[in-house]
Short mmCIF file of C-alpha atoms in Angstrom, two decimals:
data_model
loop_
_atom_site.label_atom_id
_atom_site.label_comp_id
_atom_site.label_asym_id
_atom_site.label_seq_id
_atom_site.Cartn_x
_atom_site.Cartn_y
_atom_site.Cartn_z
CA MET H 148 -4.96 -33.83 1.07
CA GLN H 149 -1.76 -33.72 -0.85
CA ARG H 150 -0.79 -30.43 0.31
CA HIS H 151 2.74 -30.16 1.30
CA VAL H 152 5.07 -27.43 -0.02
CA PHE H 153 8.34 -28.68 1.25
CA LEU H 154 11.40 -26.76 1.11
CA LEU H 155 12.23 -25.40 -2.13
CA ALA H 156 15.86 -23.53 -2.84
CA MET H 157 15.57 -22.19 -6.11
CA ILE H 158 18.31 -20.34 -7.79
CA ILE H 159 16.22 -18.72 -10.57
CA GLY H 160 16.20 -15.04 -12.12
CA ALA H 161 13.78 -12.48 -12.41
CA ALA H 162 13.68 -8.45 -12.36
CA PRO H 163 14.46 -6.55 -9.70
CA LEU H 164 12.38 -5.24 -7.02
CA ALA H 165 11.40 -1.63 -6.70
CA ALA H 166 12.68 -1.90 -3.25
CA GLN H 167 16.33 -3.75 -3.79
CA GLU H 168 16.97 -6.69 -1.43
CA PRO H 169 19.37 -5.17 1.33
CA GLN H 170 21.12 -8.32 1.41
CA CYS H 171 22.39 -7.91 -1.85
CA ASN H 172 24.27 -4.60 -1.06
CA ASN H 173 28.21 -4.29 -1.26
CA ILE H 174 29.16 -7.09 -3.53
CA PRO H 175 32.57 -5.96 -5.13
CA PHE H 176 31.90 -7.87 -8.26
CA PRO H 177 30.56 -5.36 -11.40
CA GLY H 178 26.95 -6.30 -12.03
CA ALA H 179 26.80 -8.94 -9.04
CA THR H 180 24.24 -6.71 -6.79
CA ALA H 181 21.87 -6.70 -9.87
CA ALA H 182 22.32 -10.29 -10.37
CA CYS H 183 21.64 -11.01 -6.78
CA ASN H 184 18.54 -8.70 -6.68
CA THR H 185 17.46 -10.83 -9.85
CA ALA H 186 17.89 -14.16 -8.40
CA VAL H 187 16.01 -12.98 -5.12
CA ASP H 188 12.68 -11.68 -6.79
CA GLY H 189 12.83 -14.55 -9.41
CA VAL H 190 12.48 -17.03 -6.30
CA ARG H 191 9.97 -14.67 -4.79
CA ALA H 192 7.94 -14.83 -8.48
CA PHE H 193 8.31 -18.60 -8.88
CA TYR H 194 7.40 -19.67 -5.29
CA PRO H 195 3.98 -19.52 -5.65
CA LEU H 196 4.22 -21.65 -8.91
CA ALA H 197 6.34 -24.29 -7.68
CA GLY H 198 3.71 -24.36 -4.61
CA MET H 199 0.64 -24.57 -7.24
CA ILE H 200 2.37 -27.95 -8.82
CA VAL H 201 2.56 -29.68 -5.21
CA THR H 202 -0.73 -28.76 -4.14
CA GLY H 203 -2.86 -29.12 -7.39
CA GLY H 204 -6.59 -28.15 -7.15
CA ASN H 205 -8.88 -31.01 -6.28
CA PRO H 206 -7.40 -33.21 -3.37
CA VAL H 207 -9.17 -35.99 -5.06
CA LEU H 208 -8.83 -35.79 -8.56
CA GLY H 209 -12.31 -35.70 -10.27
CA THR H 210 -14.90 -36.13 -7.57
CA ALA H 211 -16.25 -34.10 -4.68
CA ARG H 212 -18.36 -37.13 -2.98
CA ALA H 213 -16.92 -38.72 0.37
CA THR H 214 -15.74 -42.22 -0.10
CA GLY H 215 -18.60 -43.62 2.30
CA GLY H 216 -17.32 -44.57 5.47
CA LEU H 217 -15.08 -47.37 6.55
CA GLY H 218 -14.10 -50.04 3.98
CA HIS H 219 -13.98 -47.73 1.22
CA LEU H 220 -10.75 -46.44 -0.29
CA THR H 221 -9.67 -44.34 -3.44
CA LEU H 222 -6.09 -44.33 -4.59
CA THR H 223 -4.98 -42.11 -7.79
CA ALA H 224 -1.68 -41.84 -9.27
CA ARG H 225 -1.65 -38.40 -11.03
CA VAL H 226 0.89 -35.60 -12.81
CA ASN H 227 0.34 -31.89 -11.89
CA GLY H 228 1.77 -29.60 -14.15
CA ILE H 229 2.03 -25.53 -14.56
CA LYS H 230 3.39 -23.39 -17.16
CA ALA H 231 6.37 -21.30 -15.89
CA ALA H 232 9.08 -19.55 -17.49
CA LEU H 233 12.24 -18.85 -15.30
CA PRO H 234 14.16 -15.79 -15.84
CA ASP H 235 18.15 -15.68 -16.19
CA PRO H 236 19.94 -14.28 -13.26
CA THR H 237 23.14 -13.98 -15.58
CA ALA H 238 21.27 -11.35 -17.53
CA ALA H 239 20.07 -8.93 -14.84
CA ASN H 240 21.32 -6.05 -16.53
CA GLN H 241 19.21 -6.34 -19.43
CA SER H 242 15.97 -4.12 -19.58
CA VAL H 243 13.93 -7.25 -20.68
CA VAL H 244 15.35 -10.05 -18.64
CA PRO H 245 15.11 -13.40 -21.02
CA SER H 246 14.11 -16.85 -19.80
CA SER H 247 16.44 -19.70 -18.89
CA PHE H 248 13.85 -22.12 -18.91
CA ASN H 249 10.24 -21.53 -20.45
CA GLY H 250 7.88 -24.81 -20.26
CA VAL H 251 5.77 -26.91 -18.05
CA VAL H 252 7.03 -27.83 -14.58
CA PRO H 253 5.66 -31.52 -13.67
CA ALA H 254 5.35 -33.01 -10.29
CA PRO H 255 4.22 -36.65 -10.47
CA MET H 256 2.28 -38.03 -7.12
CA VAL H 257 0.07 -40.85 -5.84
CA GLU H 258 -2.64 -39.93 -3.33
CA GLY H 259 -5.47 -41.90 -1.41
CA ALA H 260 -8.73 -41.10 0.46
CA VAL H 261 -9.93 -43.59 3.09
CA GLY H 262 -13.16 -43.44 4.55
CA LEU H 263 -13.58 -42.67 8.23
CA LEU H 264 -17.20 -41.94 9.04
CA LYS H 265 -20.01 -42.38 6.74
CA GLY H 266 -21.65 -39.28 8.10
CA LEU H 267 -25.24 -38.56 8.68
CA GLY H 268 -28.10 -38.92 6.05
CA GLY H 269 -27.30 -37.09 2.90
CA GLY H 270 -23.69 -37.39 3.51
CA LEU H 271 -23.35 -34.51 5.83
CA LEU H 272 -20.09 -35.21 8.07
CA ALA H 273 -18.87 -37.87 6.37
CA VAL H 274 -15.20 -37.99 6.99
CA ASP H 275 -12.17 -39.04 4.78
CA VAL H 276 -8.16 -39.14 5.78
CA LEU H 277 -6.37 -37.99 2.80
CA GLY H 278 -2.76 -38.40 2.11
CA SER H 279 -0.26 -38.37 -0.61
CA ALA H 280 3.27 -38.80 -1.48
CA LEU H 281 4.72 -36.43 -4.34
CA VAL H 282 7.73 -36.75 -6.40
CA LEU H 283 9.64 -33.57 -7.15
CA PRO H 284 12.00 -33.87 -10.29
CA THR H 285 15.29 -32.24 -9.43
CA GLY H 286 16.83 -32.05 -12.87
CA ILE H 287 15.39 -28.95 -13.87
CA LYS H 288 17.93 -26.31 -14.86
CA ASN H 289 18.44 -23.55 -11.98
CA LEU H 290 16.34 -25.36 -9.59
CA THR H 291 17.55 -27.10 -6.67
CA VAL H 292 15.76 -28.81 -3.78
CA ASP H 293 16.67 -28.47 -0.33
CA SER H 294 19.49 -31.17 0.44
CA ASN H 295 17.64 -32.18 3.68
CA ALA H 296 14.39 -33.04 1.71
CA THR H 297 13.75 -36.78 1.55
CA HIS H 298 14.80 -38.05 -1.70
CA ILE H 299 14.47 -41.16 -3.91
CA SER H 300 17.26 -41.52 -6.26
CA ASP H 301 17.45 -37.96 -8.12
CA ALA H 302 13.73 -36.86 -6.92
CA ALA H 303 13.03 -35.34 -3.62
CA LEU H 304 9.90 -36.81 -2.02
CA GLY H 305 7.11 -34.85 -0.29
CA ILE H 306 4.15 -36.41 2.17
CA GLY H 307 1.14 -34.60 2.70
CA TYR H 308 -1.89 -35.41 4.63
CA GLY H 309 -5.40 -33.93 5.62
CA VAL H 310 -9.03 -34.33 5.98
CA ARG H 311 -12.19 -34.16 3.82
CA VAL H 312 -15.60 -33.56 5.00
CA GLY H 313 -18.48 -34.39 3.25
CA VAL H 314 -21.44 -31.71 3.32
CA LEU H 315 -24.05 -33.43 0.51
CA ASN H 316 -23.90 -36.79 -1.28
CA GLY H 317 -25.92 -35.47 -3.81
CA GLY H 318 -28.23 -36.77 -6.62
CA PHE H 319 -28.73 -35.26 -9.92
CA PRO H 320 -29.15 -32.28 -10.47
CA ILE H 321 -28.12 -31.56 -6.65
CA PRO H 322 -24.27 -32.05 -6.45
CA ALA H 323 -22.26 -33.61 -4.09
CA VAL H 324 -20.18 -30.90 -1.94
CA SER H 325 -17.39 -31.33 0.33
CA VAL H 326 -14.75 -29.36 1.94
CA SER H 327 -11.00 -30.28 2.87
CA MET H 328 -7.76 -28.77 4.35
CA ASP H 329 -4.48 -29.71 4.61
CA LEU H 330 -3.12 -30.43 8.24
CA ARG H 331 0.44 -29.50 7.29
CA SER H 332 0.08 -26.42 5.45
CA ASP H 333 -2.65 -23.56 4.95
CA SER H 334 -4.66 -25.05 1.91
CA TYR H 335 -8.39 -25.00 1.97
CA ARG H 336 -10.80 -26.53 -0.88
CA ALA H 337 -14.58 -26.42 -1.18
CA VAL H 338 -15.66 -28.97 -4.30
CA ALA H 339 -19.03 -29.50 -5.83
CA GLY H 340 -19.62 -32.44 -8.48
CA TRP H 341 -21.89 -34.89 -10.36
CA LYS H 342 -21.51 -38.35 -11.00
CA PHE H 343 -23.08 -39.75 -14.12
CA VAL H 344 -22.97 -43.39 -15.36
CA LEU H 345 -19.71 -43.17 -17.32
CA LEU H 346 -18.70 -39.47 -16.22
CA ASP H 347 -17.78 -37.54 -13.21
CA VAL H 348 -17.55 -33.59 -13.28
CA ALA H 349 -16.53 -31.46 -10.27
CA ALA H 350 -15.58 -28.10 -9.76
CA GLY H 351 -14.24 -25.91 -7.01
CA ILE H 352 -12.44 -23.16 -5.35
CA GLY H 353 -9.51 -22.79 -3.02
CA VAL H 354 -6.91 -20.46 -0.99
CA ASP H 355 -3.38 -21.38 -0.58
CA ARG H 356 -0.64 -19.81 1.49
CA TYR H 357 2.68 -20.83 0.62
CA LYS H 358 5.52 -20.36 3.32
CA SER H 359 8.98 -21.76 3.57
CA ASP H 360 11.46 -21.18 6.72
CA ASN H 361 14.64 -22.45 4.49
CA THR H 362 14.84 -20.79 1.28
CA ASN H 363 17.81 -19.13 0.10
CA ILE H 364 20.45 -18.11 -2.51
CA ARG H 365 24.03 -18.91 -2.23
CA PHE H 366 27.10 -17.68 -4.35
CA TYR H 367 30.68 -16.55 -4.46
CA ASP H 368 31.21 -12.77 -3.20
CA GLY H 369 35.00 -13.57 -3.22
CA PRO H 370 37.50 -15.84 -4.36
CA THR H 371 36.90 -18.20 -1.44
CA THR H 372 33.84 -16.89 0.39
CA ILE H 373 30.08 -17.43 0.06
CA ARG H 374 27.46 -15.20 0.68
CA THR H 375 24.04 -16.73 1.90
CA VAL H 376 20.79 -14.55 1.21
CA VAL H 377 17.78 -15.75 3.01
CA ILE H 378 14.44 -15.31 1.40
CA ASN H 379 11.84 -17.13 2.83
CA PRO H 380 8.88 -16.02 0.74
CA THR H 381 5.40 -16.14 1.88
CA ASN H 382 2.52 -15.72 -0.98
CA THR H 383 -1.17 -16.25 -0.69
CA ARG H 384 -3.07 -17.18 -3.72
CA ALA H 385 -6.87 -18.04 -4.61
CA LEU H 386 -7.37 -20.78 -6.97
CA VAL H 387 -10.33 -22.23 -9.18
CA PHE H 388 -10.34 -25.52 -10.95
CA VAL H 389 -12.84 -28.10 -13.14
CA ASN H 390 -12.34 -31.72 -12.86
CA GLY H 391 -13.83 -34.64 -15.32
CA GLY H 392 -13.56 -38.41 -15.07
CA LEU H 393 -14.22 -41.10 -17.48
CA SER H 394 -14.96 -44.53 -16.46
CA LEU H 395 -12.73 -47.50 -17.97
CA ALA H 396 -13.91 -50.72 -16.70
CA ALA H 397 -12.25 -50.72 -13.01
CA VAL H 398 -10.48 -47.31 -13.19
CA LYS H 399 -11.39 -43.99 -14.09
CA LEU H 400 -9.28 -41.78 -16.35
CA VAL H 401 -9.33 -38.14 -14.66
CA GLY H 402 -8.24 -34.87 -15.42
CA GLU H 403 -7.87 -31.04 -13.90
CA ILE H 404 -7.52 -27.56 -15.41
CA GLY H 405 -7.54 -24.54 -13.18
CA LEU H 406 -6.29 -21.00 -12.70
CA GLN H 407 -4.15 -19.69 -9.92
CA ALA H 408 -4.58 -16.11 -9.30
CA GLY H 409 -1.45 -13.64 -9.83
CA LYS H 410 -0.49 -10.89 -7.75
CA ASP H 411 1.45 -7.82 -8.55
CA GLN H 412 4.72 -7.83 -6.55
CA ALA H 413 6.18 -4.44 -7.47
CA PHE H 414 8.51 -6.06 -10.08
CA VAL H 415 10.42 -3.26 -11.95
CA THR H 416 12.28 -5.04 -14.77
CA GLN H 417 10.24 -6.61 -17.21
CA PHE H 418 10.03 -10.41 -17.37
CA SER H 419 10.52 -12.38 -20.66
CA ASP H 420 7.72 -14.97 -21.21
CA PHE H 421 6.24 -13.97 -17.89
CA ASP H 422 3.96 -11.93 -16.13
CA PRO H 423 3.60 -12.27 -12.24
CA LYS H 424 0.76 -10.28 -12.26
CA ALA H 425 -1.28 -12.61 -14.52
CA ALA H 426 -3.03 -15.75 -13.51
CA HIS H 427 -1.51 -18.91 -14.17
CA VAL H 428 -2.77 -22.19 -15.76
CA PHE H 429 -2.32 -25.16 -13.90
CA GLY H 430 -3.49 -28.97 -14.79
CA GLY H 431 -3.40 -32.45 -13.88
CA LEU H 432 -4.03 -36.03 -15.29
CA GLY H 433 -4.32 -39.12 -13.63
CA ILE H 434 -5.80 -42.70 -13.15
CA ARG H 435 -8.15 -43.36 -10.20
CA PHE H 436 -8.92 -46.67 -8.51
CA GLY H 437 -11.69 -46.92 -5.87
CA PHE H 438 -13.95 -49.32 -3.73
#
């Protein structure tokens, strides 16, 4: 599966938590403690959104059916995206924190599924090996990617891999059904779908657990000294999604739209154009080829 939430170090803004971050205490500059808490909470608020664009919904966009065993392969070029508003840490003392960015954060990727086992009759226990390479843009204001992450030019590269297991091959009105998991992170999916002459449809549910071991913010707390505040957020989110695919000769045009559940993280100050408790819309569009 394409699940690979690699290390993101994001300097972004939000509202202070009810419980202030103790690492932000005792900063001598006026307003610096509030700005530090704002940046910390911004990372915590935005982290599951960043995870969502690098995971997406369906691990094989537009279908729930296993590939069919050895000799079968699908390749998809897709772009995931999620609507996000990044609060401005320089405005931490305002009652409503304005946004420094408000728009869609994209993540282009290439993913593949290779048939390993055909499975039993009806598609039970068919196995596909899943893999993907994601390119994360680094030119977004107030967002930086860990310098140790693999880079191609000005973009960071993430590699993911996993496995998909067939439950049913399906045949109208019975859907094809499969389940999948990431072998590098805690991401799980169950997808059902139907295949028609020119159209594929699929729908699924999933759970993601986003965890970082190297997320922090750094800033000058003196003329020559730099303070590092370690955050390492952990978030669990449920999601639902629907897919569609349209046959165009040898390829399929495939798309996805879904919702990631929100969560009350006890933020005190209001966000401008962003509600961390609300569900967040994500989507994807791509071209799939298979044989």
